[in-house]
Tab-separated table of C-alpha atoms in Angstrom:
chain	number	residue	atom	x	y	z
A	383	MET	CA	0.335	-0.040	-0.045
A	384	PHE	CA	3.028	2.239	0.710
A	385	ALA	CA	5.826	2.918	-1.350
A	386	LYS	CA	9.405	4.305	0.289
A	387	SER	CA	11.021	7.360	-1.949
A	388	THR	CA	14.652	8.278	-0.880
A	389	THR	CA	14.723	10.929	-3.338
A	390	ALA	CA	12.935	14.137	-4.206
A	391	SER	CA	12.783	15.648	-7.998
A	392	PRO	CA	14.567	18.870	-8.049
A	393	MET	CA	12.513	22.143	-8.865
A	394	PHE	CA	9.282	21.544	-7.392
A	395	LEU	CA	7.230	23.492	-4.391
A	396	ALA	CA	6.996	21.098	-1.419
A	397	ILE	CA	4.486	21.366	1.527
A	398	ILE	CA	5.366	19.380	4.385
A	399	LEU	CA	2.997	18.417	7.222
A	400	HIS	CA	4.048	17.081	10.537
A	401	CYS	CA	2.494	16.929	14.020
A	402	VAL	CA	5.490	17.587	16.080
A	403	ALA	CA	7.738	22.281	16.968
A	404	ILE	CA	11.034	22.719	14.785
A	405	ASN	CA	13.849	21.706	17.057
A	406	GLY	CA	16.560	23.697	15.341
A	407	SER	CA	18.057	19.980	13.259
A	408	THR	CA	20.054	21.070	10.995
A	409	GLU	CA	20.158	17.603	8.777
A	410	CYS	CA	16.276	18.662	8.254
A	411	MET	CA	14.984	17.614	4.672
A	412	SER	CA	18.427	17.033	3.340
A	413	VAL	CA	16.513	14.680	1.230
A	414	PHE	CA	15.382	17.769	-1.177
A	415	SER	CA	17.514	19.177	-3.802
A	416	ASP	CA	18.191	22.814	-3.061
A	417	SER	CA	16.143	24.556	-5.782
A	418	CYS	CA	12.826	23.086	-3.493
A	419	SER	CA	10.556	25.292	-1.462
A	420	ILE	CA	9.358	23.519	1.469
A	421	LEU	CA	6.111	24.504	3.452
A	422	CYS	CA	5.750	22.416	6.824
A	423	PHE	CA	2.260	21.768	8.377
A	424	SER	CA	2.903	21.886	12.121
A	425	MET	CA	0.893	20.746	14.724
A	426	LEU	CA	3.541	20.879	17.660
A	427	SER	CA	6.715	20.579	17.114
A	428	VAL	CA	9.196	18.603	13.900
A	429	SER	CA	11.254	16.092	16.313
A	430	SER	CA	14.529	15.446	15.129
A	431	HIS	CA	13.475	11.779	14.996
A	432	TYR	CA	11.116	12.887	11.955
A	433	ILE	CA	13.318	15.011	10.393
A	434	ASN	CA	15.861	11.575	10.114
A	435	LEU	CA	13.132	10.308	8.526
A	436	CYS	CA	13.043	12.485	5.637
A	437	GLU	CA	16.737	12.196	5.483
A	438	GLU	CA	16.900	8.515	5.769
A	439	GLY	CA	14.384	8.478	2.729
A	440	THR	CA	11.948	6.538	5.028
A	441	ILE	CA	8.663	8.604	3.405
A	442	PHE	CA	5.923	6.618	2.467
A	443	ILE	CA	3.535	7.536	-0.465
A	444	VAL	CA	-0.024	6.020	-0.954
A	445	ALA	CA	0.409	4.466	-4.115
A	446	MET	CA	-3.052	2.803	-4.550
A	447	ALA	CA	-6.334	2.708	-2.045
A	448	THR	CA	-7.983	-0.731	-1.307
A	449	PRO	CA	-10.885	-1.729	-3.370
A	450	GLY	CA	-14.470	-0.984	-1.778
A	451	LEU	CA	-13.519	2.209	0.681
A	452	GLN	CA	-15.631	4.174	0.555
A	453	CYS	CA	-14.416	7.415	-1.245
A	454	ILE	CA	-14.599	11.137	0.075
A	455	THR	CA	-16.890	13.222	-2.346
A	456	TRP	CA	-16.213	16.511	-3.765
A	457	GLU	CA	-19.614	17.431	-2.490
A	458	GLN	CA	-18.530	16.104	0.791
A	459	ILE	CA	-15.929	18.228	0.934
A	460	GLN	CA	-17.504	21.392	-0.247
A	461	ASP	CA	-19.945	20.754	2.543
A	462	ALA	CA	-18.074	20.413	5.074
A	463	GLU	CA	-15.936	23.142	4.176
A	464	ARG	CA	-19.045	25.439	4.840
A	465	VAL	CA	-19.328	23.747	8.212
A	466	VAL	CA	-15.969	24.613	9.175
A	467	GLU	CA	-15.699	27.990	8.206
A	468	ALA	CA	-19.009	28.658	9.813
A	469	ASP	CA	-17.462	27.166	12.899
A	470	LYS	CA	-16.471	29.882	15.327
A	471	ASN	CA	-14.265	27.877	17.456
A	472	VAL	CA	-12.137	26.965	14.343
A	473	ILE	CA	-9.991	29.154	12.770
A	474	ARG	CA	-7.925	29.626	9.207
A	475	THR	CA	-4.449	28.756	10.405
A	476	PRO	CA	-2.034	31.345	9.293
A	477	LEU	CA	0.898	30.424	7.047
A	478	PHE	CA	4.453	31.613	7.649
A	479	ARG	CA	6.650	31.884	4.689
A	480	ASP	CA	10.392	31.549	4.255
A	481	VAL	CA	11.200	30.587	8.093
A	482	ALA	CA	13.905	28.383	7.710
A	483	GLN	CA	16.528	30.832	9.050
A	484	ARG	CA	14.007	32.305	11.805
A	485	ILE	CA	13.646	29.026	13.098
A	486	GLY	CA	17.699	28.224	13.213
A	487	LEU	CA	17.452	25.366	9.868
A	488	ALA	CA	20.492	24.886	7.529
A	489	SER	CA	18.106	23.556	5.254
A	490	PRO	CA	19.131	22.979	1.582
A	491	VAL	CA	15.856	24.478	0.184
A	492	LYS	CA	15.336	27.946	-1.190
A	493	SER	CA	12.682	28.548	1.005
A	494	PHE	CA	10.239	27.020	3.530
A	495	HIS	CA	7.154	27.685	5.307
A	496	LEU	CA	4.988	26.584	7.842
A	497	LYS	CA	1.358	26.320	8.419
A	498	LEU	CA	0.267	26.527	12.015
A	499	GLU	CA	-2.165	24.461	13.180
A	500	ASN	CA	-1.029	24.484	16.457
A	501	THR	CA	-2.680	27.890	16.546
A	502	GLN	CA	-6.189	25.787	16.391
A	503	VAL	CA	-8.248	26.690	19.758
A	504	THR	CA	-7.321	23.442	21.263
A	505	GLY	CA	-3.630	22.690	19.774
A	506	SER	CA	-4.144	21.123	17.094
A	507	PHE	CA	-6.054	19.866	13.546
A	508	LYS	CA	-8.197	17.977	15.081
A	509	ILE	CA	-11.507	20.379	15.608
A	510	ARG	CA	-11.407	20.949	11.970
A	511	GLY	CA	-12.991	16.927	11.484
A	512	LEU	CA	-14.849	17.193	14.949
A	513	ALA	CA	-16.537	20.214	13.796
A	514	ASN	CA	-18.060	18.772	10.806
A	515	GLN	CA	-19.060	15.529	13.157
A	516	LEU	CA	-20.835	17.900	15.497
A	517	ALA	CA	-23.003	19.229	12.655
A	518	LYS	CA	-23.671	15.538	12.019
A	519	LEU	CA	-24.914	14.321	15.220
A	520	PRO	CA	-28.521	12.962	15.391
A	521	ALA	CA	-30.864	14.848	17.302
A	522	ASN	CA	-31.405	12.755	19.913
A	523	VAL	CA	-27.362	13.058	20.713
A	524	MET	CA	-27.864	17.055	20.321
A	525	GLU	CA	-30.756	16.873	22.708
A	526	GLY	CA	-28.643	14.910	25.275
A	527	SER	CA	-30.888	11.771	25.170
A	528	GLN	CA	-27.874	9.923	24.431
A	529	SER	CA	-24.066	10.539	25.185
A	530	VAL	CA	-21.169	10.173	23.369
A	531	VAL	CA	-17.859	7.793	23.642
A	532	THR	CA	-14.811	7.654	21.468
A	533	MET	CA	-11.051	6.629	21.929
A	534	SER	CA	-8.069	9.066	21.866
A	535	GLY	CA	-4.666	9.175	22.872
A	536	GLY	CA	-5.324	12.885	23.534
A	537	ASN	CA	-5.360	15.831	20.438
A	538	TYR	CA	-8.296	14.105	19.691
A	539	GLY	CA	-9.738	13.481	23.258
A	540	ARG	CA	-8.975	17.187	23.896
A	541	SER	CA	-11.301	19.068	20.812
A	542	PHE	CA	-13.673	15.944	21.356
A	543	SER	CA	-14.337	17.158	24.977
A	544	TYR	CA	-14.026	21.181	23.940
A	545	LEU	CA	-16.759	21.140	21.409
A	546	LEU	CA	-19.207	18.757	22.831
A	547	CYS	CA	-19.015	19.270	26.493
A	548	LYS	CA	-17.691	23.103	26.907
A	549	GLU	CA	-19.276	24.399	23.981
A	550	ASN	CA	-22.499	22.807	23.792
A	551	GLY	CA	-23.239	20.684	26.915
A	552	LEU	CA	-22.801	17.446	26.254
A	553	LYS	CA	-22.373	14.335	27.877
A	554	ALA	CA	-19.615	12.719	26.665
A	555	THR	CA	-16.597	9.786	27.627
A	556	VAL	CA	-13.066	9.627	26.283
A	557	VAL	CA	-11.209	6.147	26.698
A	558	MET	CA	-7.350	6.355	26.764
A	559	PRO	CA	-4.689	4.409	27.382
A	560	ARG	CA	-3.569	4.118	30.897
A	561	THR	CA	0.389	5.206	29.817
A	562	VAL	CA	-0.896	8.634	28.750
A	563	PRO	CA	0.725	11.847	30.122
A	564	TYR	CA	-1.729	12.781	33.033
A	565	ASP	CA	-1.653	16.444	31.760
A	566	ARG	CA	-3.609	15.171	28.394
A	567	VAL	CA	-5.717	13.390	31.139
A	568	GLU	CA	-6.114	16.627	33.187
A	569	ARG	CA	-6.610	19.025	30.004
A	570	ILE	CA	-9.859	16.596	28.552
A	571	GLN	CA	-11.801	16.575	32.033
A	572	GLY	CA	-11.125	20.314	32.434
A	573	TYR	CA	-13.680	21.001	29.109
A	574	GLY	CA	-16.114	18.484	30.758
A	575	ALA	CA	-15.879	14.883	29.506
A	576	THR	CA	-15.196	11.502	31.496
A	577	VAL	CA	-11.955	10.139	31.043
A	578	GLU	CA	-11.661	6.191	31.505
A	579	LEU	CA	-8.418	4.584	31.247
A	580	CYS	CA	-7.679	0.796	30.249
A	581	ASP	CA	-5.087	-0.722	28.978
A	582	HIS	CA	-4.190	-0.301	25.293
A	583	ALA	CA	-5.273	-3.558	23.770
A	584	ASP	CA	-9.123	-2.961	25.781
A	585	ILE	CA	-9.762	-0.150	24.021
A	586	LEU	CA	-11.751	-0.817	21.535
A	587	LYS	CA	-13.524	-2.924	23.448
A	588	THR	CA	-14.083	-0.939	26.059
A	589	VAL	CA	-16.240	1.381	23.256
A	590	ASP	CA	-17.904	-1.090	21.796
A	591	ASP	CA	-19.050	-2.280	25.164
A	592	HIS	CA	-20.230	1.180	26.082
A	593	VAL	CA	-22.273	1.439	22.659
A	594	ALA	CA	-23.765	-2.167	23.237
A	595	ASN	CA	-24.502	-2.041	26.880
A	596	ASP	CA	-24.883	1.898	27.760
A	597	ASN	CA	-26.190	3.087	24.298
A	598	MET	CA	-23.805	5.571	23.732
A	599	TYR	CA	-23.454	7.198	20.511
A	600	MET	CA	-19.290	6.788	19.139
A	601	LEU	CA	-17.325	9.293	17.161
A	602	HIS	CA	-14.687	7.791	15.532
A	603	SER	CA	-11.234	9.755	16.140
A	604	PHE	CA	-10.427	9.575	12.168
A	605	ASP	CA	-12.164	6.797	10.500
A	606	ASP	CA	-14.900	8.133	9.627
A	607	PRO	CA	-16.098	10.205	6.665
A	608	ASN	CA	-17.534	13.231	8.492
A	609	ILE	CA	-13.955	13.440	10.283
A	610	ILE	CA	-11.772	13.345	7.155
A	611	SER	CA	-14.269	15.719	4.932
A	612	GLY	CA	-13.504	18.096	7.581
A	613	HIS	CA	-9.531	17.982	7.928
A	614	ALA	CA	-10.356	18.325	3.664
A	615	SER	CA	-10.357	21.998	4.930
A	616	CYS	CA	-7.126	22.350	5.689
A	617	GLY	CA	-5.833	21.051	2.109
A	618	LEU	CA	-8.112	23.599	0.319
A	619	GLU	CA	-6.518	26.749	2.514
A	620	ILE	CA	-3.160	25.208	1.338
A	621	ILE	CA	-4.454	24.971	-2.273
A	622	ALA	CA	-5.604	28.594	-1.676
A	623	ASP	CA	-2.178	30.181	-0.498
A	624	CYS	CA	0.087	28.014	-1.650
A	625	PRO	CA	-0.965	26.917	-5.249
A	626	ASP	CA	2.193	25.968	-6.830
A	627	VAL	CA	2.922	23.245	-4.832
A	628	ASP	CA	4.170	19.988	-6.072
A	629	VAL	CA	4.071	17.842	-3.121
A	630	ILE	CA	2.399	17.489	0.765
A	631	VAL	CA	4.153	15.817	3.142
A	632	VAL	CA	1.882	14.755	5.828
A	633	CYS	CA	2.240	13.491	9.336
A	634	CYS	CA	0.432	10.159	9.343
A	635	GLY	CA	-0.975	8.541	12.990
A	636	GLY	CA	-4.538	7.210	12.250
A	637	GLY	CA	-4.342	9.125	8.634
A	638	GLY	CA	-7.465	11.074	9.061
A	639	ILE	CA	-5.620	14.296	8.123
A	640	LEU	CA	-3.627	12.415	5.699
A	641	SER	CA	-6.635	11.223	3.755
A	642	GLY	CA	-8.249	14.219	4.188
A	643	ILE	CA	-5.433	16.325	2.426
A	644	ALA	CA	-5.334	14.044	-0.120
A	645	ALA	CA	-9.306	14.047	-0.952
A	646	ALA	CA	-9.585	18.003	-1.351
A	647	VAL	CA	-6.179	17.799	-3.481
A	648	LYS	CA	-7.086	15.011	-5.631
A	649	HIS	CA	-10.428	16.521	-6.408
A	650	SER	CA	-9.089	20.092	-6.460
A	651	ILE	CA	-6.736	19.396	-9.416
A	652	GLN	CA	-9.681	17.277	-11.180
A	653	THR	CA	-12.021	20.612	-10.667
A	654	ALA	CA	-12.568	23.441	-13.544
A	655	GLY	CA	-11.742	26.702	-12.087
A	656	SER	CA	-9.894	25.277	-9.337
A	657	PRO	CA	-6.169	27.099	-8.905
A	658	VAL	CA	-4.486	23.548	-9.259
A	659	PHE	CA	-6.638	22.503	-11.965
A	660	GLY	CA	-5.074	20.043	-13.645
A	661	ARG	CA	-1.901	19.914	-11.967
A	662	ASN	CA	0.331	16.814	-10.951
A	663	ILE	CA	0.126	17.130	-6.798
A	664	ARG	CA	1.970	14.046	-4.979
A	665	ILE	CA	1.092	13.307	-1.496
A	666	PHE	CA	3.358	12.068	1.004
A	667	GLY	CA	2.479	10.379	4.386
A	668	VAL	CA	5.401	10.086	7.159
A	669	GLU	CA	5.055	7.558	10.230
A	670	PRO	CA	7.521	7.087	13.039
A	671	GLU	CA	9.783	4.552	12.026
A	672	GLY	CA	9.075	1.672	14.753
A	673	GLY	CA	5.212	2.477	15.046
A	674	TRP	CA	1.976	1.477	13.935
A	675	TYR	CA	2.065	0.603	10.029
A	676	VAL	CA	-1.108	2.349	8.293
A	677	THR	CA	-3.227	-0.052	6.279
A	678	LEU	CA	-5.737	1.483	3.571
């Protein structure tokens, strides 16, 4: 499902998307030619480990999709874009241009840009998809007659608790692995959600038990067309702000933001009137070495 890439074509403008703040590594992006421009999407920080992934060539590009999967439509993306733009809790994040020297990167590329999703109210892009999920919740959930449950390692749970509990007064539970740093638990609880800790292997079973036995409504943290469509709004902003992009490299955990951006770009290059209509834009997903592999 994934193809490893150890080189990058010269003379392209690249957008790099990461989950974790630039740490000043001088080895950043040495895989790219000195004629490239880089745009980095930063959620928290780019660690030296992620930087080295690029240098060592451990970059994965989605080569094909599994037959039978539900594809995100252009109509879903456009509808989600309207929802996200109308939600007061989601902002259009800034694009910082030519920041390599400012952040201490001795990068071989000619320019390095950052799209700062860490400026969202809950500190990550997760709130984009959640805004769209919230807009699609059944009436009985929005009325408070059925509580909501999810699973998260932290960032999704934080946005989940903020939007559902703090902003809308809903009852919600976040199932988390007991190994997570406790400050994540406190932040989620601080917005009003109940946190339930369990062994990592039991997380999905715990959520399923709440759905089956406690009549809870489940929101998935990444495997949901509504959250993917909401995340696609980030891709649309990238295209609007940087229409000459040739490569987008996306952090990949569960794959929600990667799927959303990929869908937004794919439909945009096929849509007449789009600023990238007819372009050849490649999209890469980067995973930590030794982490769980994403499969499609």
